[in-house]
PDB file of C-alpha atoms and ligand atoms in Angstrom:
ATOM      1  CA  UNK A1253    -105.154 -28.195-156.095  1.00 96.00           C
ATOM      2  CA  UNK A1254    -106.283 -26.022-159.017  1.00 97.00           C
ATOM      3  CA  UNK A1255    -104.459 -26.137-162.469  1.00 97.00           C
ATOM      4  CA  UNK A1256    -104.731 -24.228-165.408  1.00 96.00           C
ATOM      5  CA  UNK A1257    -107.629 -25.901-167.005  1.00 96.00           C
ATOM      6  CA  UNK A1258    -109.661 -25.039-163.664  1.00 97.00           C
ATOM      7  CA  UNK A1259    -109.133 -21.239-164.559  1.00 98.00           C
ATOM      8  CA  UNK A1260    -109.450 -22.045-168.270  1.00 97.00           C
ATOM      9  CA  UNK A1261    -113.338 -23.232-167.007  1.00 97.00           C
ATOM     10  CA  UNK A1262    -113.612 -20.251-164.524  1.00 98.00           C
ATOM     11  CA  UNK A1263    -113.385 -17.896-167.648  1.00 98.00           C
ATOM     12  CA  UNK A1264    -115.385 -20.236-169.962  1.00 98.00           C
ATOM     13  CA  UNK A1265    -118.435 -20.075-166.755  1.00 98.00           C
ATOM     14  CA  UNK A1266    -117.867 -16.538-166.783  1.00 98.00           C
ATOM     15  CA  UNK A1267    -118.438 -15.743-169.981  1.00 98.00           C
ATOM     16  CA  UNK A1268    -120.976 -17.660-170.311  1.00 98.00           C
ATOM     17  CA  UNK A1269    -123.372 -16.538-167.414  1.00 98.00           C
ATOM     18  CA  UNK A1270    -121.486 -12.881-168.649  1.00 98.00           C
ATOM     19  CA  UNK A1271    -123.619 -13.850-172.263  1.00 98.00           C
ATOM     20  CA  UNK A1272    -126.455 -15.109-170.520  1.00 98.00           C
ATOM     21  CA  UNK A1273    -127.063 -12.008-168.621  1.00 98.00           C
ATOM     22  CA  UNK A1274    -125.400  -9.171-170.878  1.00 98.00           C
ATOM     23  CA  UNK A1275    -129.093  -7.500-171.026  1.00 98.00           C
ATOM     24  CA  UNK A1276    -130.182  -7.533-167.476  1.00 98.00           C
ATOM     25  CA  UNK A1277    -126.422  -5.879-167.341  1.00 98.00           C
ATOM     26  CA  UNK A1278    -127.206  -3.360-169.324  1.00 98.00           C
ATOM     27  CA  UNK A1279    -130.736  -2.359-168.269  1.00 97.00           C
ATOM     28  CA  UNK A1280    -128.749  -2.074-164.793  1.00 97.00           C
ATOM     29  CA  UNK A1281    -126.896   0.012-166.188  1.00 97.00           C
ATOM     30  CA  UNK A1282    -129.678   2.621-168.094  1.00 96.00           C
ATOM     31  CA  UNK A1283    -130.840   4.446-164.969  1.00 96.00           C
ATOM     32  CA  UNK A1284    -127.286   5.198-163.157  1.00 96.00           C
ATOM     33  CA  UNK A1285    -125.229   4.558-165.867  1.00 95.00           C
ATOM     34  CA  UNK A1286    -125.028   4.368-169.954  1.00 96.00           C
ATOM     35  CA  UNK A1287    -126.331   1.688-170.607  1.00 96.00           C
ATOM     36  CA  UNK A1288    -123.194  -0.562-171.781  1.00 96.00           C
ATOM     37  CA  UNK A1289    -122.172  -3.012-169.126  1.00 98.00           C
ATOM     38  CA  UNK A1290    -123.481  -5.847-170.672  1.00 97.00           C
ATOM     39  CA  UNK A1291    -121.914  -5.052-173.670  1.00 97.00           C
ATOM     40  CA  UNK A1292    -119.124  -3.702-172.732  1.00 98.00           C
ATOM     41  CA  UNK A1293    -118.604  -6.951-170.522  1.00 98.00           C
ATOM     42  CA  UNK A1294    -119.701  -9.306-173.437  1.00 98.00           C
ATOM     43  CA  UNK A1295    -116.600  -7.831-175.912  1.00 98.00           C
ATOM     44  CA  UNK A1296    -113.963  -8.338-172.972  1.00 98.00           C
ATOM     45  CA  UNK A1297    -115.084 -12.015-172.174  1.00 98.00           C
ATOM     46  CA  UNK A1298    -115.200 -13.014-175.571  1.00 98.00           C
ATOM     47  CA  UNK A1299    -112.130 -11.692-176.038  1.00 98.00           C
ATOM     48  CA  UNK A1300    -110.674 -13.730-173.049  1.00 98.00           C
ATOM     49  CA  UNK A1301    -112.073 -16.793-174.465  1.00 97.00           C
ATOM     50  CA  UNK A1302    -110.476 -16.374-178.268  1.00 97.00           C
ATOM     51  CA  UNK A1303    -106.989 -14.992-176.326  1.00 96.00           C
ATOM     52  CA  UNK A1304    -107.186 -18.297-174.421  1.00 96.00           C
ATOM     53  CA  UNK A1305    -107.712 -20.501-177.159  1.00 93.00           C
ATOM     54  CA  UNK A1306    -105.442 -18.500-179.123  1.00 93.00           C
ATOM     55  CA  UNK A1307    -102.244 -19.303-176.865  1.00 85.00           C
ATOM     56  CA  UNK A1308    -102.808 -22.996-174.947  1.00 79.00           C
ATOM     57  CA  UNK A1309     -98.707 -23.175-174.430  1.00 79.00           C
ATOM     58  CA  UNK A1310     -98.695 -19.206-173.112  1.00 75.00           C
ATOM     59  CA  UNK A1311    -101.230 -19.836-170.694  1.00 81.00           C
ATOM     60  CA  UNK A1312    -100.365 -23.160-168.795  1.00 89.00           C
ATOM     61  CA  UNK A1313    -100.174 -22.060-165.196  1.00 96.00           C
ATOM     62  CA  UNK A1314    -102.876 -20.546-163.543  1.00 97.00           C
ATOM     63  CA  UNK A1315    -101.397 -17.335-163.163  1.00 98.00           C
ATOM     64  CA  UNK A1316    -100.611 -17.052-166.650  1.00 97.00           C
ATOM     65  CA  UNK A1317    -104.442 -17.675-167.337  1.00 97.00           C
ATOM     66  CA  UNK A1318    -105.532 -14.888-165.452  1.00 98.00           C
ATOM     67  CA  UNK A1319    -103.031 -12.435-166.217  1.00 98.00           C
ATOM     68  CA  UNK A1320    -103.735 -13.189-169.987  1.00 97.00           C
ATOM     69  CA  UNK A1321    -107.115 -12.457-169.440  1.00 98.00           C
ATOM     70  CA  UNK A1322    -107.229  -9.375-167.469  1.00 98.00           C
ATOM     71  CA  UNK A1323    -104.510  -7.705-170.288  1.00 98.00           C
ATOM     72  CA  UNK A1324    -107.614  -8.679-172.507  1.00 98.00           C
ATOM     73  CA  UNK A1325    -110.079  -7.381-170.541  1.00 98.00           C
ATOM     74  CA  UNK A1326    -108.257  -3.916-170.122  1.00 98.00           C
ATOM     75  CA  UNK A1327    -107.414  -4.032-173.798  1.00 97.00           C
ATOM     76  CA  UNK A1328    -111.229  -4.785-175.944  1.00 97.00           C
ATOM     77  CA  UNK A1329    -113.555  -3.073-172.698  1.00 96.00           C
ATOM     78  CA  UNK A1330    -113.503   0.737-173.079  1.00 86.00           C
ATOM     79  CA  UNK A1331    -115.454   1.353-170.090  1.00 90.00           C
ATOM     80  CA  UNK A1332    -114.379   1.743-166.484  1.00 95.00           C
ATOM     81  CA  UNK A1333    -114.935  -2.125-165.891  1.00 97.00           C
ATOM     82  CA  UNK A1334    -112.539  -2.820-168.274  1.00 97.00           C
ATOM     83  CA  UNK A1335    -109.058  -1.585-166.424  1.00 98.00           C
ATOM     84  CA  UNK A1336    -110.794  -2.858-163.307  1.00 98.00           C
ATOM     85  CA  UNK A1337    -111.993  -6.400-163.821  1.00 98.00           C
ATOM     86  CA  UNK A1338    -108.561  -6.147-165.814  1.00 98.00           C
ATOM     87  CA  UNK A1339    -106.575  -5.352-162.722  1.00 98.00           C
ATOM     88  CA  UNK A1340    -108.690  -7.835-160.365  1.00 98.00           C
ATOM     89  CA  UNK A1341    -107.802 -10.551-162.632  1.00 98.00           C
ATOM     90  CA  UNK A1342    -103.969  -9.745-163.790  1.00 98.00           C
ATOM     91  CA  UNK A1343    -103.321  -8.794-160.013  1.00 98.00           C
ATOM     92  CA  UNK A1344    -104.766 -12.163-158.703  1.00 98.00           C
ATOM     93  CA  UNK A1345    -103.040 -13.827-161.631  1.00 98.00           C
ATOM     94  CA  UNK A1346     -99.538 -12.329-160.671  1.00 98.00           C
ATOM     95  CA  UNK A1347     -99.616 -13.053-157.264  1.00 98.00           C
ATOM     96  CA  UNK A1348    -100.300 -16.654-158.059  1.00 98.00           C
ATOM     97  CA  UNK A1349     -97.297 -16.993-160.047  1.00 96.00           C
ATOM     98  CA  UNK A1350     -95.968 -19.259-162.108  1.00 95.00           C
ATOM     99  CA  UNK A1351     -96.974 -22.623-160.185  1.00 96.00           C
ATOM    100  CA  UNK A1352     -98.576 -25.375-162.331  1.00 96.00           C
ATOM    101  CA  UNK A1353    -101.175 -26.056-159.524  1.00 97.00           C
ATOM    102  CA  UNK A1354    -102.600 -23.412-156.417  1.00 98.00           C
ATOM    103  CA  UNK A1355    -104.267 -24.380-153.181  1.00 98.00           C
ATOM    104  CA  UNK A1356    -107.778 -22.985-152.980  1.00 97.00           C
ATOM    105  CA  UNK A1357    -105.668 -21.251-149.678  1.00 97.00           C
ATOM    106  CA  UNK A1358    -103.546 -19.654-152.266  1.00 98.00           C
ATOM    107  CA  UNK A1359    -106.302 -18.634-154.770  1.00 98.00           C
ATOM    108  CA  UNK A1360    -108.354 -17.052-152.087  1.00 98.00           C
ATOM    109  CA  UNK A1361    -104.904 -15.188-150.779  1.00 98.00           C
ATOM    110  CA  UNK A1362    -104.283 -13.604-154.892  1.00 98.00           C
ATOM    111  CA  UNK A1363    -108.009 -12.904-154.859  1.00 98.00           C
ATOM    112  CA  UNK A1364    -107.820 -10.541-151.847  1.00 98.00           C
ATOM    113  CA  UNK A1365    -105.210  -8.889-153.410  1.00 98.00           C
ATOM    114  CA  UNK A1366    -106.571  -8.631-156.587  1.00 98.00           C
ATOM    115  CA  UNK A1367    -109.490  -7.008-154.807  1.00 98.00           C
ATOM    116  CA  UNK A1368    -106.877  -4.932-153.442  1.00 98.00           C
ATOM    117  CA  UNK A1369    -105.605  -3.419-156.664  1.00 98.00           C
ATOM    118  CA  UNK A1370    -109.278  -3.041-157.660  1.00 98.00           C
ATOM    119  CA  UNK A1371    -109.716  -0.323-154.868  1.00 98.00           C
ATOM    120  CA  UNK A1372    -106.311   1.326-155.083  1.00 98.00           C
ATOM    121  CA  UNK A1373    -106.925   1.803-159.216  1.00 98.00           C
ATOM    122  CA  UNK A1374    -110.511   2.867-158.671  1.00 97.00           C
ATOM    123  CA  UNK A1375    -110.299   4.860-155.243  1.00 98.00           C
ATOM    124  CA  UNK A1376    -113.315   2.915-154.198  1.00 98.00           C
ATOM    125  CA  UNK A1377    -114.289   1.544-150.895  1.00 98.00           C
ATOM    126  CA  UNK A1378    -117.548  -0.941-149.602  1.00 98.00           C
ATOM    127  CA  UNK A1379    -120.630   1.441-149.668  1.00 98.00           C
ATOM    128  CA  UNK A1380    -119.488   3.798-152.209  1.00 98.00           C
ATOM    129  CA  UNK A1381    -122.072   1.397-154.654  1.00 98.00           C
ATOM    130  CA  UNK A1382    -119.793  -0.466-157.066  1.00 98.00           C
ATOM    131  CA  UNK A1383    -118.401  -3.527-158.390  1.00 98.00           C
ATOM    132  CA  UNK A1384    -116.685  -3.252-154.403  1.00 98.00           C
ATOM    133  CA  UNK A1385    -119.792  -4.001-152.818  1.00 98.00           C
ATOM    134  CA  UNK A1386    -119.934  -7.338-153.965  1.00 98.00           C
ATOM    135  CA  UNK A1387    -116.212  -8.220-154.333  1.00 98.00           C
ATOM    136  CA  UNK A1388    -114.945  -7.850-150.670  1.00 98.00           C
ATOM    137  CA  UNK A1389    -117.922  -9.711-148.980  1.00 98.00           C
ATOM    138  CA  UNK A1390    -117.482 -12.138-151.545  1.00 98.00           C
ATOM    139  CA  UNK A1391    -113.621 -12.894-151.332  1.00 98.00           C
ATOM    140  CA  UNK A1392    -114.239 -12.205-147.359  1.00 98.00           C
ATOM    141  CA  UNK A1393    -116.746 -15.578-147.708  1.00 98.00           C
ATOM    142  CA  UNK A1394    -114.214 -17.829-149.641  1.00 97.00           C
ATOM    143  CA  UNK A1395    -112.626 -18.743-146.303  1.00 95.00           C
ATOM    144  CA  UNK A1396    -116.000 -20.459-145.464  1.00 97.00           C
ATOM    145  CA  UNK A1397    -116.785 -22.005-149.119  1.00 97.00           C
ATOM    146  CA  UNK A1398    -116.878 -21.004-152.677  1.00 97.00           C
ATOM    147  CA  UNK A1399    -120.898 -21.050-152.881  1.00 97.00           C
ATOM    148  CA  UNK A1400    -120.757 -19.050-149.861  1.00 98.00           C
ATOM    149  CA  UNK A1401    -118.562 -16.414-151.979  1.00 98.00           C
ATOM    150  CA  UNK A1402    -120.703 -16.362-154.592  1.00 98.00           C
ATOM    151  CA  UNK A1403    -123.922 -15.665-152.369  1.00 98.00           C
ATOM    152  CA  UNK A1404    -122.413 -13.350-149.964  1.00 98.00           C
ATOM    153  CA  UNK A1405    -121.257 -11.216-153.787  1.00 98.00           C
ATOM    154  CA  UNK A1406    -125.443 -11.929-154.709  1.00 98.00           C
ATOM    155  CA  UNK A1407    -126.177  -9.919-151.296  1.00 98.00           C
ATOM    156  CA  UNK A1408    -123.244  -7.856-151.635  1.00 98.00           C
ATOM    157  CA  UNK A1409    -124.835  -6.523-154.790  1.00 98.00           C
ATOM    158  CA  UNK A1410    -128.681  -6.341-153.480  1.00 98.00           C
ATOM    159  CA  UNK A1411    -127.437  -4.259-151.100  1.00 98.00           C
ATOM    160  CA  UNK A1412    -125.922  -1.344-153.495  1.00 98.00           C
ATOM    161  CA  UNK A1413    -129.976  -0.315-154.130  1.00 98.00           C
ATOM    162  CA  UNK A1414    -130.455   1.588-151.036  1.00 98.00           C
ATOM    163  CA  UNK A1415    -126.860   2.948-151.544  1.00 98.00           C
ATOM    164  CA  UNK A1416    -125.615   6.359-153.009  1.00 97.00           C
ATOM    165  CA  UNK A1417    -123.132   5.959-155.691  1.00 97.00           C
ATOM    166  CA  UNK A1418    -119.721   7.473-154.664  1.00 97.00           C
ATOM    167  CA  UNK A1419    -117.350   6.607-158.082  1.00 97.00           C
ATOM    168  CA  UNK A1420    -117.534   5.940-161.500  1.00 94.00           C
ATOM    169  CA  UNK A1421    -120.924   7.238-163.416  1.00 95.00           C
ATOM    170  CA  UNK A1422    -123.256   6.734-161.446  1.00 96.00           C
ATOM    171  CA  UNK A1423    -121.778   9.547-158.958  1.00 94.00           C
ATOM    172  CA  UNK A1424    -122.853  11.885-161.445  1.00 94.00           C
ATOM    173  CA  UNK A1425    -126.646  11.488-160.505  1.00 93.00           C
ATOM    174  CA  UNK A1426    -126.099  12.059-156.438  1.00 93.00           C
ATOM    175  CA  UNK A1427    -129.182  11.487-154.789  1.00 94.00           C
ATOM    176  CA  UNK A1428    -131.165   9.850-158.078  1.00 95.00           C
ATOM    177  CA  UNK A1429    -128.722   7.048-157.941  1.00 94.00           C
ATOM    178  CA  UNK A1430    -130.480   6.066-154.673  1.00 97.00           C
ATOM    179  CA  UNK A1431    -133.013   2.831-155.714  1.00 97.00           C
ATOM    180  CA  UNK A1432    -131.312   0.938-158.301  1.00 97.00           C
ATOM    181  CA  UNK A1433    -128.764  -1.959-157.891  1.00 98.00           C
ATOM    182  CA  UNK A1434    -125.560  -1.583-159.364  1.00 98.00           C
ATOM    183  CA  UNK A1435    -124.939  -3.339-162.594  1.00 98.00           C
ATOM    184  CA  UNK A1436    -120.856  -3.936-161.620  1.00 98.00           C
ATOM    185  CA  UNK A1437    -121.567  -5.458-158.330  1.00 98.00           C
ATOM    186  CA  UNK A1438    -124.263  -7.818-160.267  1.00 98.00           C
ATOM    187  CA  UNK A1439    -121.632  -8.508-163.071  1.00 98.00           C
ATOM    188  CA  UNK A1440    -118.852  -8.954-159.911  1.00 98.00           C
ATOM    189  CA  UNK A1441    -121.670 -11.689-158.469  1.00 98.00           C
ATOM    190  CA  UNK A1442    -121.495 -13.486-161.483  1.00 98.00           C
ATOM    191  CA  UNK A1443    -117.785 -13.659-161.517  1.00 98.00           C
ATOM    192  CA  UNK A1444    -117.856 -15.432-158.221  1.00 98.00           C
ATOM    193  CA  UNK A1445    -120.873 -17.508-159.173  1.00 98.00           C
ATOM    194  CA  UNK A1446    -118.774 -18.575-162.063  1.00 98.00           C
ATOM    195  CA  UNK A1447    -115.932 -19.556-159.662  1.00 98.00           C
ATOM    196  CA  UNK A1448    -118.410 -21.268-157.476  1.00 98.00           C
ATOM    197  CA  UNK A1449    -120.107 -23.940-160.507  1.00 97.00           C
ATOM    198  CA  UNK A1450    -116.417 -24.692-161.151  1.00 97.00           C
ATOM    199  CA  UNK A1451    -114.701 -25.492-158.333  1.00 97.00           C
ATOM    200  CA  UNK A1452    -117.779 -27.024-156.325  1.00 93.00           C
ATOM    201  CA  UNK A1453    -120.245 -28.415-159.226  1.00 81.00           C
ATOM    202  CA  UNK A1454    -122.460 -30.506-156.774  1.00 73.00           C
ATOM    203  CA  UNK A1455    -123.575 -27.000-155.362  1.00 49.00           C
ATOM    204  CA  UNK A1456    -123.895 -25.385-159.268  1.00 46.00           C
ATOM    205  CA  UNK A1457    -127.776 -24.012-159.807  1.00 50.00           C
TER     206      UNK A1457
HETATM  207  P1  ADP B1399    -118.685   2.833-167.605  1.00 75.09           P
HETATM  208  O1  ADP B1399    -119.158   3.325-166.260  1.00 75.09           O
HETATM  209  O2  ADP B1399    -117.427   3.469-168.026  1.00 75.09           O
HETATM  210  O3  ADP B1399    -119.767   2.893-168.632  1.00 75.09           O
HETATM  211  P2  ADP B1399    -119.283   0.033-167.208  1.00 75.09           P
HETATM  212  O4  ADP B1399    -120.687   0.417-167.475  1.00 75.09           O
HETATM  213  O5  ADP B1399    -118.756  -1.128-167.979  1.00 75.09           O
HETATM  214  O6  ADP B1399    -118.306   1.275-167.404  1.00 75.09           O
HETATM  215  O7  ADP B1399    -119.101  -0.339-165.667  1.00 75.09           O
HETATM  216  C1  ADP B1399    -119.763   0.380-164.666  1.00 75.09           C
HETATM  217  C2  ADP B1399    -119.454  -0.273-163.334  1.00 75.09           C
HETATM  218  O8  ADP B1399    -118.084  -0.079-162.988  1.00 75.09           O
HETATM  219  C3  ADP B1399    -120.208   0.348-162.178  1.00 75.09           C
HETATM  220  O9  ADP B1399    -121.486  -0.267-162.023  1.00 75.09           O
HETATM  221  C4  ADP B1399    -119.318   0.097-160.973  1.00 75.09           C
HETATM  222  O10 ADP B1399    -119.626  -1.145-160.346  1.00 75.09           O
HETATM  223  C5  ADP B1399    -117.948  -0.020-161.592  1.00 75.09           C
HETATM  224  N1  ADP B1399    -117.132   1.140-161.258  1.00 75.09           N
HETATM  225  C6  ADP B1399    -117.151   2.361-161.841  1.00 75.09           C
HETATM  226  N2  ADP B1399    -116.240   3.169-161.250  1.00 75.09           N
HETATM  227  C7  ADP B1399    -115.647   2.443-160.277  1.00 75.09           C
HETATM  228  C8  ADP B1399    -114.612   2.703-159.313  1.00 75.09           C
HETATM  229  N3  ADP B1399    -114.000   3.896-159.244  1.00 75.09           N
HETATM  230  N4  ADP B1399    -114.255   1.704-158.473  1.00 75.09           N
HETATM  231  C9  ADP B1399    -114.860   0.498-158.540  1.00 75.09           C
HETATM  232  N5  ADP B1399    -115.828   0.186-159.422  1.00 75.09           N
HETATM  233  C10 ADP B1399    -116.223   1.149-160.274  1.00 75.09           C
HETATM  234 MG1   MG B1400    -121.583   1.943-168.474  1.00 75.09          MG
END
């Protein structure tokens, strides 16, 4: 069973690999984009940790963790990500409720959800080249393991080069945004990597 420390450490993993990779993020995000995912991503999860640390008694079920965190995430990031990670992560976090402890069978239910709500909000479906393209193979892989989430997301995502981007920004460009990976789907693998060193550390790189 997962408490709310585990998705205390999910967010801590995520913001740090978020910090660790905030310029490769970005420089995804120059050709087929503006240029501000890394940042934009770096604000939100350093929000999440200070709103975290900020309310230990508000936060004590894992639902309440993530919900608290995606109402920061939709609140500090201006950009598209923002609302969407935001809604992946409050969605997820109010299916899970307010149990003290969830069953990775539970977590893996409220992710696919959460993915859910992601597509609904952002009208986006697998091949239009966003965060998408890694998010449903990777919640489709947690029924096999958590490592196997987070690398099916890491294919999910080297597979949005060939693609043609369909929504957000990067639709503006058509054709030219043909050849580069997209920087959501990479931040979206590092979400699920994140989940992946915390709930099965023997398998963390
Ligand atoms: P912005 O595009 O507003 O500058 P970011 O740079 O932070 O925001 O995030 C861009 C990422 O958001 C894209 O790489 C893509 O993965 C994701 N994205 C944009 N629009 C959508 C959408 N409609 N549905 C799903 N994901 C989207
Ligand atoms: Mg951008």
């Amino acid at each position: 069973m997962r408490d709310a420390e585990f998705f205390r450490r999910w967010m801590a993993a995520a913001a740090a690999s978020v910090e660790r990779e905030a310029d490769r993020l970005t420089e995804l995000d120059s050709p087929i984009g503006d240029a501000d995912h890394g940042s934009n991503l770096l604000r939100g999860f350093t929000a999440v940790l200070a709103a975290l640390e900020a309310e230990p008694t508000a936060a004590a079920a894992p639902g309440a963790v993530l919900q608290l965190a995606g109402r920061t995430l939709i609140s500090t990031v201006g950009g598209a990500s923002g609302p969407l990670y935001g809604t992946l992560l409050r969605r997820t976090g109010k299916v899970l409720g307010e149990s003290a402890e969830v069953s990775d069978a539970e977590l893996r239910e409220a992710l696919s959800e959460g993915v859910g709500a992601v597509a609904r909000l952002g009208g986006a479906a697998p091949g239009d080249k966003t965060m998408l393209d890694a998010l449903v193979p990777g919640v489709d892989a947690l029924g096999t393991s958590y490592r196997a989430a987070a690398i099916a997301a890491e294919n999910g995502a080297l597979a949005t080069v060939p693609m043609r981007a369909r929504k957000g920004r990067a639709s503006y460009l058509g054709e030219r945004s043909i050849g580069h990976q997209d920087p959501g789907a990479t931040s979206s693998a590092l979400l699920l990597g994140a989940l992946a060193d915390v709930a099965e550390p023997e398998g963390a790189r």
